[in-house]
Coordinates of C-alpha atoms and ligand atoms in Angstrom, one line a residue:
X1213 CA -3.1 8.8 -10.3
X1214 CA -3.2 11.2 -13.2
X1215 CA -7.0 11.0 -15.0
X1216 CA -7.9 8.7 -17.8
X1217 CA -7.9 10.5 -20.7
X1218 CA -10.8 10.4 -23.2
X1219 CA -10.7 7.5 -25.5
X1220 CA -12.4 9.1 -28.1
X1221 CA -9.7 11.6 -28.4
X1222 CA -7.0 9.6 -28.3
X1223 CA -8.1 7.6 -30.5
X1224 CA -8.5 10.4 -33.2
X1225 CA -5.1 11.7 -32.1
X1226 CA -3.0 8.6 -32.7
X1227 CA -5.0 7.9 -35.8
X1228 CA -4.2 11.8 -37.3
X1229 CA -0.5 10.5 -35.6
X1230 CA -0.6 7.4 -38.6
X1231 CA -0.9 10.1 -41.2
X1232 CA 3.0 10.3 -42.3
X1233 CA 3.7 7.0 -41.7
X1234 CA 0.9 5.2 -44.4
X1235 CA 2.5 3.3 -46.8
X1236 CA 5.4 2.1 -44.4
X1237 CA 6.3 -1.5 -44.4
X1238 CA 5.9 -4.2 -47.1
X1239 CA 2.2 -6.0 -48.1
X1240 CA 2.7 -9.7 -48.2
X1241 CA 2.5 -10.5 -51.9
X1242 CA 3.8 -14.4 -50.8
X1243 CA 0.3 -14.9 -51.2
X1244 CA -0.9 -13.0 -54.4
X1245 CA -4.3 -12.3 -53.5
X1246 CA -3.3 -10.4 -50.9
X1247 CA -0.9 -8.4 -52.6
X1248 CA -3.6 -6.4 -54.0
X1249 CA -4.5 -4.5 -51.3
X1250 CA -3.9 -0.8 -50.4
X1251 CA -1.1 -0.2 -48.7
X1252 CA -2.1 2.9 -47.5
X1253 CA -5.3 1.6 -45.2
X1254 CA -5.4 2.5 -41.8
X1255 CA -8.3 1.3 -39.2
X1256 CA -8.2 1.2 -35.8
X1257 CA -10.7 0.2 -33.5
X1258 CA -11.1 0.0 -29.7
X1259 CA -14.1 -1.7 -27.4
X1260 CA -14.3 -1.8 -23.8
X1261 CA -15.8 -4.3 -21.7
X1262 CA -19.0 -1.6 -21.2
X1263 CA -19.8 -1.5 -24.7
X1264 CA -18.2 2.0 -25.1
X1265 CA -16.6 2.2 -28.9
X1266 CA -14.2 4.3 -30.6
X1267 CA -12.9 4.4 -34.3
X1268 CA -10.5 6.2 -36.8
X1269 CA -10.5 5.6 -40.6
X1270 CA -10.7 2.5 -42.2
X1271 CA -12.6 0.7 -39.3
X1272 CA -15.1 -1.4 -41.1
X1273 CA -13.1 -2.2 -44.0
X1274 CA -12.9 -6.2 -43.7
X1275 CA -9.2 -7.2 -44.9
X1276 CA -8.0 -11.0 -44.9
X1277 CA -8.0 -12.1 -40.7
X1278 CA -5.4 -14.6 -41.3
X1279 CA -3.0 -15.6 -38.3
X1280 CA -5.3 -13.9 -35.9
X1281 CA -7.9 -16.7 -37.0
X1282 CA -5.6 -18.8 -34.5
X1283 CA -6.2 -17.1 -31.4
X1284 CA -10.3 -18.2 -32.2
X1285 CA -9.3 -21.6 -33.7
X1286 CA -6.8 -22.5 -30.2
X1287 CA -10.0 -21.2 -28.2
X1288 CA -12.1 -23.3 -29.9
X1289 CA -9.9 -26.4 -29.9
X1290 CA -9.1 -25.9 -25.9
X1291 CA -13.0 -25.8 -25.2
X1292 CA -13.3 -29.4 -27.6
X1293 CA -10.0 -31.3 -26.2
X1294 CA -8.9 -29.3 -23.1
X1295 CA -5.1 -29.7 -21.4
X1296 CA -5.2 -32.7 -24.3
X1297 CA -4.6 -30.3 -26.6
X1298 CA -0.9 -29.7 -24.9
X1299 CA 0.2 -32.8 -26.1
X1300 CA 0.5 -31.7 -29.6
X1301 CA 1.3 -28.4 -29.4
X1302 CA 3.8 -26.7 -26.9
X1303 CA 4.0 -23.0 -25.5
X1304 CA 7.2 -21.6 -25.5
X1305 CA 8.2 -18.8 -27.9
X1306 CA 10.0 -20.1 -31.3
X1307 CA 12.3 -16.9 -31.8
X1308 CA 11.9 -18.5 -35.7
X1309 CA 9.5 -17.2 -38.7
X1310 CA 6.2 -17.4 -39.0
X1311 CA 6.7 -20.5 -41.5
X1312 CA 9.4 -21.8 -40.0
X1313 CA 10.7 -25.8 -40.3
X1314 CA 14.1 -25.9 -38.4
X1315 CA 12.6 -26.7 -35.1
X1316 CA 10.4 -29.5 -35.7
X1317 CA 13.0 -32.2 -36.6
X1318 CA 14.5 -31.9 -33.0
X1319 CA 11.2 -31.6 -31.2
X1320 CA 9.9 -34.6 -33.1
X1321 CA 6.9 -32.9 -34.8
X1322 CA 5.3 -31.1 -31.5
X1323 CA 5.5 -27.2 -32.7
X1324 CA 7.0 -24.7 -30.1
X1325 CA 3.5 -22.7 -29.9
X1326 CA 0.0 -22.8 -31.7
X1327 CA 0.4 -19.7 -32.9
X1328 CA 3.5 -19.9 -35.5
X1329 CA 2.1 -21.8 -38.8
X1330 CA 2.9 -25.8 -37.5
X1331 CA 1.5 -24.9 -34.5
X1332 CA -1.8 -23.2 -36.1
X1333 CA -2.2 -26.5 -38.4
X1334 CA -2.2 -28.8 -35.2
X1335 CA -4.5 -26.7 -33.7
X1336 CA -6.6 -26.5 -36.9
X1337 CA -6.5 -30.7 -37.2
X1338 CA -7.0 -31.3 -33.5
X1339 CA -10.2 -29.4 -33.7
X1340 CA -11.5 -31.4 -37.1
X1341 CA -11.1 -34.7 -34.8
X1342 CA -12.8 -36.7 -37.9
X1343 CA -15.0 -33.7 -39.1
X1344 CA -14.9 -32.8 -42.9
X1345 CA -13.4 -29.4 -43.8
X1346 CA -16.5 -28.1 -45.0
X1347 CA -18.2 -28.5 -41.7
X1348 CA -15.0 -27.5 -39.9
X1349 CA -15.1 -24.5 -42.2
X1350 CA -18.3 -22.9 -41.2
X1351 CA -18.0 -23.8 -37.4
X1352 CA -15.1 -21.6 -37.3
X1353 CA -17.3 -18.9 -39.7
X1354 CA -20.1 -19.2 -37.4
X1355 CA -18.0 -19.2 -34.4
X1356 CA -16.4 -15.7 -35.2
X1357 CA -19.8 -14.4 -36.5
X1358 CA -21.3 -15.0 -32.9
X1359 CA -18.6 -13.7 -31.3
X1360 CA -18.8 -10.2 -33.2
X1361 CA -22.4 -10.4 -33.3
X1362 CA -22.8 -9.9 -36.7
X1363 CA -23.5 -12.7 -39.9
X1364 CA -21.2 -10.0 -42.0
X1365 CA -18.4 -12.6 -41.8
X1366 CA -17.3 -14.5 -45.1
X1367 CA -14.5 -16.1 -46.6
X1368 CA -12.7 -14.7 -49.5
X1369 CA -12.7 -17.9 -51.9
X1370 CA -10.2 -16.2 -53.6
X1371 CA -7.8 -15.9 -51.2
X1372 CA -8.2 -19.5 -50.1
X1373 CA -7.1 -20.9 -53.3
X1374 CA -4.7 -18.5 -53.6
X1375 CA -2.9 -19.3 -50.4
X1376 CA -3.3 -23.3 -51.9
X1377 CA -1.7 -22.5 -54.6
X1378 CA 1.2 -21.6 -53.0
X1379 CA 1.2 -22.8 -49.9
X1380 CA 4.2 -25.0 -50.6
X1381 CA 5.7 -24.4 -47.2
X1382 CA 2.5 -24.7 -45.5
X1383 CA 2.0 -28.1 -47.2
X1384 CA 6.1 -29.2 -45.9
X1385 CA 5.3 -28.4 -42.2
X1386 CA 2.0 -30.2 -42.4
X1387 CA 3.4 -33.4 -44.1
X1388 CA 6.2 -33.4 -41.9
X1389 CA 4.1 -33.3 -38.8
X1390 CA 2.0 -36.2 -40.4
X1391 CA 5.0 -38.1 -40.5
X1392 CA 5.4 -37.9 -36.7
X1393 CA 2.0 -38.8 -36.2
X1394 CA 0.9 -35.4 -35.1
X1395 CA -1.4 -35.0 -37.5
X1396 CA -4.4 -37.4 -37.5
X1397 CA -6.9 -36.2 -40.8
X1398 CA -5.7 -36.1 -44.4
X1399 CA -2.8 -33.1 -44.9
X1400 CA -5.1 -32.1 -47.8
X1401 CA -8.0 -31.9 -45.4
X1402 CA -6.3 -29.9 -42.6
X1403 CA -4.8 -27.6 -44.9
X1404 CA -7.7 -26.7 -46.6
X1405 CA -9.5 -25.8 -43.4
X1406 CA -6.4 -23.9 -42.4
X1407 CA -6.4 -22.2 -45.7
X1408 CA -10.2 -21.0 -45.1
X1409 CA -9.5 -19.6 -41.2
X1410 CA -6.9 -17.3 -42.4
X1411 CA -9.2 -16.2 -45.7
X1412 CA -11.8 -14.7 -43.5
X1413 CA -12.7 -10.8 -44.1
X1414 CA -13.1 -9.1 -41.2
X1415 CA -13.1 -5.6 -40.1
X1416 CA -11.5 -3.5 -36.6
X1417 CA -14.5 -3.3 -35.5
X1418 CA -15.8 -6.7 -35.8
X1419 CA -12.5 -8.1 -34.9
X1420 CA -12.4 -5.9 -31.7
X1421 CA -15.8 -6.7 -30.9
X1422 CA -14.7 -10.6 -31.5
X1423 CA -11.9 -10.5 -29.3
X1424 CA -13.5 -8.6 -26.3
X1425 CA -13.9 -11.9 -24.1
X1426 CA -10.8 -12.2 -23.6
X1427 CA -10.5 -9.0 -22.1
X1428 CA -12.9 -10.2 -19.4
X1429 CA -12.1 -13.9 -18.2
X1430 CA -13.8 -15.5 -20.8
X1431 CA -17.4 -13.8 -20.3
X1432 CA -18.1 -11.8 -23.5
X1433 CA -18.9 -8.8 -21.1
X1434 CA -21.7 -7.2 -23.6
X1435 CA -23.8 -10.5 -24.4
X1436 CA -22.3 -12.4 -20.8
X1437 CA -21.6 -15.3 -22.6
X1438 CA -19.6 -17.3 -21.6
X1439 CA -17.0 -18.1 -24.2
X1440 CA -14.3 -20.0 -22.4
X1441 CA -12.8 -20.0 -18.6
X1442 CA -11.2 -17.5 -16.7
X1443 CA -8.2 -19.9 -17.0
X1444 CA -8.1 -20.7 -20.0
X1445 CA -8.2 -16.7 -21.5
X1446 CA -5.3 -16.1 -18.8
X1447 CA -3.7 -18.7 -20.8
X1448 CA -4.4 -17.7 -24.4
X1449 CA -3.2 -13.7 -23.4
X1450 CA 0.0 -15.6 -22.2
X1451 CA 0.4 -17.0 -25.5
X1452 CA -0.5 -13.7 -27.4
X1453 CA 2.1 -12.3 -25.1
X1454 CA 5.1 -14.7 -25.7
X1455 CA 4.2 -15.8 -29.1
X1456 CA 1.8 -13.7 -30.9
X1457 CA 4.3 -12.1 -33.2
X1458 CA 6.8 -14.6 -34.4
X1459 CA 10.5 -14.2 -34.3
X1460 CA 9.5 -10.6 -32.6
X1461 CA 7.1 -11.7 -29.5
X1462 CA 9.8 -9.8 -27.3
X1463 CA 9.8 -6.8 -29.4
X1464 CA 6.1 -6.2 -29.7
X1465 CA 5.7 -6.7 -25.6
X1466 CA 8.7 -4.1 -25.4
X1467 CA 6.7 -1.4 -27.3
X1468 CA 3.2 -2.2 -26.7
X1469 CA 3.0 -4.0 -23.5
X1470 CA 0.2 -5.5 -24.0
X1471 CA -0.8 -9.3 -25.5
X1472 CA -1.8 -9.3 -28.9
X1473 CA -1.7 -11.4 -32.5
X1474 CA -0.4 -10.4 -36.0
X1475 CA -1.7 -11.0 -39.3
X1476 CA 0.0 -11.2 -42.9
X1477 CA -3.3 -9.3 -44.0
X1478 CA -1.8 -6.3 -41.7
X1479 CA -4.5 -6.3 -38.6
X1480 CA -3.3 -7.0 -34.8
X1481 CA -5.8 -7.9 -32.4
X1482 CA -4.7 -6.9 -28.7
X1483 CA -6.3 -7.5 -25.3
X1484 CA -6.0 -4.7 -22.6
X1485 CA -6.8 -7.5 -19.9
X1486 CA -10.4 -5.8 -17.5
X1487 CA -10.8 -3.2 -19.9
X1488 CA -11.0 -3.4 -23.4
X1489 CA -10.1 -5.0 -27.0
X1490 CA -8.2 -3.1 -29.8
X1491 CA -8.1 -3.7 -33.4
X1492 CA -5.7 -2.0 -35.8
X1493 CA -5.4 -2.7 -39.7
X1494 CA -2.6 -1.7 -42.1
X1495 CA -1.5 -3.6 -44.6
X1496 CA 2.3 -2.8 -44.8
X1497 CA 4.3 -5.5 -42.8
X1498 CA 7.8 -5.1 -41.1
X1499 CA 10.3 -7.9 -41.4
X1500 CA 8.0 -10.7 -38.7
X1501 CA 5.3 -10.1 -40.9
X1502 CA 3.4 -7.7 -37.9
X1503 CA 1.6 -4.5 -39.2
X1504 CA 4.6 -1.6 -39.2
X1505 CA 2.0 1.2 -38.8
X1506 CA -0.4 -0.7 -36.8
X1507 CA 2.5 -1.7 -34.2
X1508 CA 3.3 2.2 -33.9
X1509 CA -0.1 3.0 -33.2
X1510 CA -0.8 0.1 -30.5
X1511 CA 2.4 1.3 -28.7
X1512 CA 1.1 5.1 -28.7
X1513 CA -2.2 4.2 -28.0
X1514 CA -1.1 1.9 -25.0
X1515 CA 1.1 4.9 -24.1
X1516 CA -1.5 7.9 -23.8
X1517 CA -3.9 5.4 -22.7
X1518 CA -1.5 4.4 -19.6
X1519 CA -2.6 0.5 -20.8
X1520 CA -0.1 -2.1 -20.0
X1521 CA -0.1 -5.4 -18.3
X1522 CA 3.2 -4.7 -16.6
Ligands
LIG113 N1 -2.1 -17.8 -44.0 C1 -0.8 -17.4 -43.7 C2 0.2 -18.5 -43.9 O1 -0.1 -19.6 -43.5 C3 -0.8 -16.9 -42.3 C4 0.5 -16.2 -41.9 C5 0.3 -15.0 -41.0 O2 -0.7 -14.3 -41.0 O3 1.2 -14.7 -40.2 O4 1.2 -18.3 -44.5

């Protein structure tokens, strides 16, 4: 076995790596607020299950979590409802959009997966069961704030009522599952919970730190917590794996290896299952709507690292 290289250094090598590359891809502007951001950010992040760090640029710069709020919001909602949950929400990849509507007709309002958007707003209303949003709101604030071990958490108002403002397609999927039953509070309600998950700001490192449980069956290996089962994270990394990016789950596995879950705000959180958590953030998207930079530097940093689960 050849030695583990130093993850400092490699770290600092595939960030300096990023350099020409800044600026690829497109920043989402479907949602306006989030069109504002630099397109030329790059943070990166990595935390092992023995607390050892390492970081490159733009590290803790919080950017907007959005979809990788639903890898925390399906955790939180299989701890409340368990194999219920299953029910309402299925597990196979779409190979559709993010945002997608064509499916649901056939599959009579039951989303392939919780983590394209129908799936996400199931998972968001299963785990109101009755609550208002506000409450809903800051149990998923507080929730992400313990798990990064840090009250630096907030939602970006702003982006919120930006992404209600034009969250027309959002607002389709979730009336349409409402019409099969599969959605039990008020669409407005749901939505506007959903809304606040993905308007979260949250940096690598926090995000990193956040995610590191799942790197360790379930035990947040720094605090030993125990966040969820052993089962159950072997079950959310198998989701991350198949579904985590959209319309290019198989792509992402084919460079990176690894399971991991996209954001239109242009981070990726990815689980290096026994061994650590990564975090990358740049804003410029490729066509799924995963980070373009951040995807390169995953895939090199899996590479020199020897990280893969296959
Ligand atoms: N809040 C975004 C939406 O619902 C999330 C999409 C994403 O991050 O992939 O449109």
């Amino acid at each position: 076995m050849s030695p583990i290289p130093n993850l400092a250094a490699v770290v600092a090598t595939v960030g300096k790596e990023m350099q020409p590359h800044l600026g690829g891809g497109h920043v989402a502007d479907y949602i306006p607020a989030l069109a504002r951001v630099d397109g030329r950010r790059f943070g990166l992040a990595v935390i092992t299950c023995e607390g050892e760090t390492a970081e490159f640029g733009d590290a803790w710069m919080p950017f907007s979590i959005q979809s990788i709020s639903k890898v925390f919001t399906l955790t939180m909602a299989l701890e409340r409802l368990g194999a219920e949950l299953w029910k309402r929400v299925g597990r196979e990849p779409s190979g559709s959009r993010f945002n997608s509507i064509v499916q649901l007709e056939n599959e009579k309002g039951v989303p392939r997966n919780p983590f394209i958007n129908a799936g996400a707003i199931v998972v968001t209303d299963a785990l109101m069961a009755g609550r208002e949003p506000g409450a809903v709101i800051a149990d998923i604030r507080d929730t992400m704030r313990g798990l990064a071990d840090t009250d630096a958490i907030d939602i970006d108002k702003e982006v919120a009522t930006s992404e209600a403002a034009t969250g027309f397609r959002n607002y389709s999927l979730a009336n349409f599952m409402r019409g099969f039953d599969n959605l039990k509070s008020p669409v407005e309600d749901t939505l506007q919970t959903y809304f606040h998950q993905c308007s979260m700001r949250i940096s690598c490192r926090q995000l990193a730190r956040a995610g590191l449980f799942l790197a360790n069956r379930g035990v947040d290996p720094l605090t030993k917590v125990q966040v969820t089962t052993a089962n159950r994270t072997r079950r959310i990394n198998a989701v991350m794996m198949t579904c985590g990016h959209y319309d290019a789950s198989g792509e992402f596995a084919f460079q990176v290896g690894l399971p991991g879950k996209s954001g239109v705000g242009g981070g990726i959180l990815t689980i290096v299952p026994g061994k650590a958590a990564i975090a990358v953030w740049s804003p410029g998207l490729n066509e799924a709507g995963t980070s373009h930079v951040g995807a390169m530097a995953l895939e090199s940093l899996a590479t020199k690292m020897g990280w893969s689960v296959f």
